[in-house]
Coordinates of C-alpha atoms in Angstrom, one line a residue:
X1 CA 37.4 80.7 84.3
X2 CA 40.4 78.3 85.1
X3 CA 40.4 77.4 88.3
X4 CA 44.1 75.9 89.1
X5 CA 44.8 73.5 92.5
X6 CA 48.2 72.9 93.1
X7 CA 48.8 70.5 96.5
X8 CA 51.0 73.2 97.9
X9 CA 52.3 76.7 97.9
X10 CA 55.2 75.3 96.2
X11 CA 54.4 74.0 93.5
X12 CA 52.2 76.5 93.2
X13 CA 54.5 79.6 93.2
X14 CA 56.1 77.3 90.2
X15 CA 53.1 76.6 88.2
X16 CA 52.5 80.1 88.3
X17 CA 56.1 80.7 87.5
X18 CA 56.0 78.5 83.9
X19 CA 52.4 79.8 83.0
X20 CA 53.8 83.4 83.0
X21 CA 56.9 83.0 81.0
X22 CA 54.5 81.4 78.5
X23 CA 52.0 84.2 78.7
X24 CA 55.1 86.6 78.4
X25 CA 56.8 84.8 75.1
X26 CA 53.5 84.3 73.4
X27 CA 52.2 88.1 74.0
X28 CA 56.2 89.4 72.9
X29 CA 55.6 87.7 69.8
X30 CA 52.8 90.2 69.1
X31 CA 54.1 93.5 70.5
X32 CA 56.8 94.7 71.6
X33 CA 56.0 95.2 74.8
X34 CA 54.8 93.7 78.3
X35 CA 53.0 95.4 80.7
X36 CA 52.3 94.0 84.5
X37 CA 51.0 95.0 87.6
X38 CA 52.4 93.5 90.7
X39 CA 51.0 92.5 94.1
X40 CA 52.2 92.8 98.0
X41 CA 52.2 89.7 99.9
X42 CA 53.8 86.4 101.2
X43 CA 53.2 84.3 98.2
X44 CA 54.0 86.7 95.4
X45 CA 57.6 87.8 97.6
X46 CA 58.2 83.9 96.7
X47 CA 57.0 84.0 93.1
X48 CA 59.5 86.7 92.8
X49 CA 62.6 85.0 94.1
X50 CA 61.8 82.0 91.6
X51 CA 61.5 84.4 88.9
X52 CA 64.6 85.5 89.9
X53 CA 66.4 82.9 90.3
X54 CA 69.0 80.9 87.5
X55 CA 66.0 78.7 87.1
X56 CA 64.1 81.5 85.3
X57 CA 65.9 84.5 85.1
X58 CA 66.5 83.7 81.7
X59 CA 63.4 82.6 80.4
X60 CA 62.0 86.4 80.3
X61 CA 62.8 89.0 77.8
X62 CA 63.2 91.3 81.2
X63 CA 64.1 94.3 78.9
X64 CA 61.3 94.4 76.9
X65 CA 58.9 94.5 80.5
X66 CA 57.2 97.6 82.0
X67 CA 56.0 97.7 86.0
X68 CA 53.5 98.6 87.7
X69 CA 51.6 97.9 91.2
X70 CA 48.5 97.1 92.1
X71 CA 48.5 99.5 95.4
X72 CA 50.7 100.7 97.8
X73 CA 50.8 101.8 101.6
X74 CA 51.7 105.4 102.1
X75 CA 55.2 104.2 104.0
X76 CA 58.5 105.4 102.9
X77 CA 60.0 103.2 100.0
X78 CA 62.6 102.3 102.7
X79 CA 59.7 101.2 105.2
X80 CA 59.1 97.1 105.2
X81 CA 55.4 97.4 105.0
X82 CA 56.0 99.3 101.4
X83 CA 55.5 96.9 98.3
X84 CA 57.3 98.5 96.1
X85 CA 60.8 97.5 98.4
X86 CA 59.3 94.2 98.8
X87 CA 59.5 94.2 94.7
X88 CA 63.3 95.7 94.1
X89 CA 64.1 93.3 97.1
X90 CA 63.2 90.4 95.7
X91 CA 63.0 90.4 92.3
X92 CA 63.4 94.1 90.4
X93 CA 67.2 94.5 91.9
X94 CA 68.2 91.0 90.3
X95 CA 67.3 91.1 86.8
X96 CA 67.9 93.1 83.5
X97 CA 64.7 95.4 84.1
X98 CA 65.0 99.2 82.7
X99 CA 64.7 101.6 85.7
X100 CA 62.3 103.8 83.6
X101 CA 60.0 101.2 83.0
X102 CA 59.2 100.7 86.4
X103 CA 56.4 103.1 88.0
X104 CA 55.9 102.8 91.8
X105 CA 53.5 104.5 93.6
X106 CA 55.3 107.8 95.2
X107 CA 54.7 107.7 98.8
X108 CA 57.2 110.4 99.8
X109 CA 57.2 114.1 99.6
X110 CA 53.7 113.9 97.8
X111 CA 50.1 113.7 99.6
X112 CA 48.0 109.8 98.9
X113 CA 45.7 112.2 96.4
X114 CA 48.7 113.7 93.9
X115 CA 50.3 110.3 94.4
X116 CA 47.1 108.5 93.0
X117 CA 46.7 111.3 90.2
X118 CA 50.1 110.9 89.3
X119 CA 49.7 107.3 88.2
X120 CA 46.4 107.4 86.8
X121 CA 48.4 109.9 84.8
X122 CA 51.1 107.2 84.3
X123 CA 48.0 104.9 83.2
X124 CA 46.6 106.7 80.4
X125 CA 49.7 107.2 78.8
X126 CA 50.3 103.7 78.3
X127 CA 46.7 102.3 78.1
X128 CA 44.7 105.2 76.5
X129 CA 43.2 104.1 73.2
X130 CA 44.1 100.3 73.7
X131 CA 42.4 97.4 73.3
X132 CA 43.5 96.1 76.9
X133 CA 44.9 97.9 79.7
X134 CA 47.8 95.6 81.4
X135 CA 49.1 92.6 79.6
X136 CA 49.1 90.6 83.2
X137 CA 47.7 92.0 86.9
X138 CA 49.0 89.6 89.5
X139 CA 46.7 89.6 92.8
X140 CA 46.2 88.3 96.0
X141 CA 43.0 87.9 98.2
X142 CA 42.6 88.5 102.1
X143 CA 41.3 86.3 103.9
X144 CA 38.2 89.3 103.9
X145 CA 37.9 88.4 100.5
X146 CA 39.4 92.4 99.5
X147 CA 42.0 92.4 96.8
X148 CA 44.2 95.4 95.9
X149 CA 43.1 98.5 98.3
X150 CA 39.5 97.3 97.6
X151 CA 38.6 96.3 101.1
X152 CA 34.8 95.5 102.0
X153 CA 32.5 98.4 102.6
X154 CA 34.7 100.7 101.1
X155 CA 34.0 103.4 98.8
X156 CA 36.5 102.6 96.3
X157 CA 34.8 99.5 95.3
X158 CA 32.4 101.2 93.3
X159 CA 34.8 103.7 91.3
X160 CA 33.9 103.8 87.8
X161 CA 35.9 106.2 86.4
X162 CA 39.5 107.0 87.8
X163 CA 42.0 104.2 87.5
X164 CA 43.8 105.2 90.5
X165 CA 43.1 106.5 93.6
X166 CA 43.5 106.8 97.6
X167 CA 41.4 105.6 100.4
X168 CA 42.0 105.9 104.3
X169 CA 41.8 102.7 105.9
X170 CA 41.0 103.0 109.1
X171 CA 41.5 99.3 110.3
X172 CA 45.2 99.7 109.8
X173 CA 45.4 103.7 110.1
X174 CA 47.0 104.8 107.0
X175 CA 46.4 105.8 103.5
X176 CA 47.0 103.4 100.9
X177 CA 47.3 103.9 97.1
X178 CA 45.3 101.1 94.7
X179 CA 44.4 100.8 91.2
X180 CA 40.8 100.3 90.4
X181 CA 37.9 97.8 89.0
X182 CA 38.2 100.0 85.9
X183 CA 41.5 99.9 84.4
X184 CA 41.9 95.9 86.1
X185 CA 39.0 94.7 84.3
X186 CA 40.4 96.3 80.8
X187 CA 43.2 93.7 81.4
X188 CA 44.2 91.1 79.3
X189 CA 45.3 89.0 81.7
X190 CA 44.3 88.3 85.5
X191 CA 46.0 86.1 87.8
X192 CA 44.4 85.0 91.3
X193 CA 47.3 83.6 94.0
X194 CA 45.3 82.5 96.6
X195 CA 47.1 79.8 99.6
X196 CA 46.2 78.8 102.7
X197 CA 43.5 77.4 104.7
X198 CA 42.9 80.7 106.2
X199 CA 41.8 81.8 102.6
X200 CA 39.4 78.8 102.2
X201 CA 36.2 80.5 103.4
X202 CA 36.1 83.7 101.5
X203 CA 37.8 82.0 98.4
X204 CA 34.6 79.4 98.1
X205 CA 31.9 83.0 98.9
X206 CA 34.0 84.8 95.9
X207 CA 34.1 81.9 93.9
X208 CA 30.7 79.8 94.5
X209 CA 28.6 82.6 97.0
X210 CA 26.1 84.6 95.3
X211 CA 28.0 88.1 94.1
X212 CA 28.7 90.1 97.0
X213 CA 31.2 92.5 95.8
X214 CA 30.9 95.2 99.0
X215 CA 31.4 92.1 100.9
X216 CA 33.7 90.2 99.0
X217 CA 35.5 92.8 96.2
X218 CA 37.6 90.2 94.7
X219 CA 34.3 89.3 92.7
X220 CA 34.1 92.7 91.1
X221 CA 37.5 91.7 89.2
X222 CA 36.2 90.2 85.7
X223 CA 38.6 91.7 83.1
X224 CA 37.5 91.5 80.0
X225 CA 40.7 89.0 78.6
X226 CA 41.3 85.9 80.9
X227 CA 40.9 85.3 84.7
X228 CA 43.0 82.5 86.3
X229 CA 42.6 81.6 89.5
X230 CA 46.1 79.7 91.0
X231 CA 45.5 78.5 94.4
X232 CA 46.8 75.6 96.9
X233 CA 45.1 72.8 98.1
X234 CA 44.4 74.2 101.5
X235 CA 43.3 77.5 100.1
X236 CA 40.7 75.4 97.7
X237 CA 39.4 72.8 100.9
X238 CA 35.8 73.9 100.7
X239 CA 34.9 74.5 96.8
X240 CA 32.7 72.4 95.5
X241 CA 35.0 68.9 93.7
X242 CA 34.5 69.2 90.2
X243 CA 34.2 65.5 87.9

């Protein structure tokens, strides 16, 4: 499993930046098609303004790209807590994307259950009778150690057969939306951004700890193509120093 420790979020964001237009070209050479889910949070909101910036705007074949997310909040898509804005804000509304080959999860005149039927529907269409699932699932970990919806001592963490579906989260009263272990692990690619000292605890359980996954669900994420962790120096303060 590479393991990746920049100094700082910074360089980080632009590591991650140059790995994935690699990942991008190389896989375009092969099919003609790219297909990646897309996480909430501080650091990917950056990642996405570098991607869209002159720097790199160009370097992707944005036509040729399909969307998804990795959960959602049942807000409106105007609310600021909804990742799917965060997304168009940032970096969907500022490059040569397809509207039709971006699926958000609907949060408005549907209930959390049709919403999550309706993109495991989404799901199989594209992934059924393939030898991955997503080309590239970007994620994030609390400082909990949850990634997606999968928070600890949910239920949803051990879903084995839809690839979607809703939870209520009590801790932050609301239904949310989230793909599942199932369909992430089928994926080709997995990418880890993990910064911050506040993410140094549960990133050395996840990574080091024995497995734990109603305690710490990012360990249930082991696709079956390539895992990448990309984290900062801060985030990466108590794992073990490698020679």
């Amino acid at each position: 499993m590479p393991l990746h420790i920049e100094p700082n979020a910074d360089v980080l964001i632009h590591t991650v930046a140059n790995w994935m237009v690699d990942v991008i070209a190389d896989t375009l050479k092969q099919q003609d098609r790219f297909t990646i889910a897309l996480s909430g949070g501080n650091t990917p909101k950056s990642l996405h303004v570098l991607l869209a910036s002159d720097a790199y705007r160009h370097k992707i074949d944005w036509a040729k790209l399909h969307f998804f997310f990795g959960d959602e909040r049942f807000v409106p898509f105007n609310d600021e807590r909804n990742n799917a804005k965060m997304a168009f804000d940032t970096l969907l509304n500022h490059v040569p994307v397809k509207p039709e080959q971006i699926h958000v999860m609907q949060t408005e005149n549907t209930s959390p259950e049709a919403s999550a039927m309706s993109y495991e529907t989404i799901l199989h269409t594209y992934f059924d009778g393939k030898p991955f699932g997503f080309d590239l699932v970007l994620l994030g970990m609390g400082d909990d150690g949850h990634t997606l919806s999968l928070f600890p001592g949910t239920e949803v963490i051990d879903e084995t057969k839809k690839w979607a579906t809703h939870l209520w989260l009590e801790a932050q009263q609301m239904y949310r939306i989230t793909l599942t272990a199932p369909i992430v692990n089928q994926s080709a690619q997995v990418a880890f951004l993990t910064t911050g000292a506040n993410k140094a605890q549960a990133l050395k359980a996840v990574l080091e700890g024995t497995k734990q996954v109603h305690q710490y669900p990012s360990q249930i994420i082991q696709p079956k193509g390539g895992l990448h962790w990309f984290t900062d120096a801060a985030a990466a303060a108590l794992l073990t120093p490698t020679l």
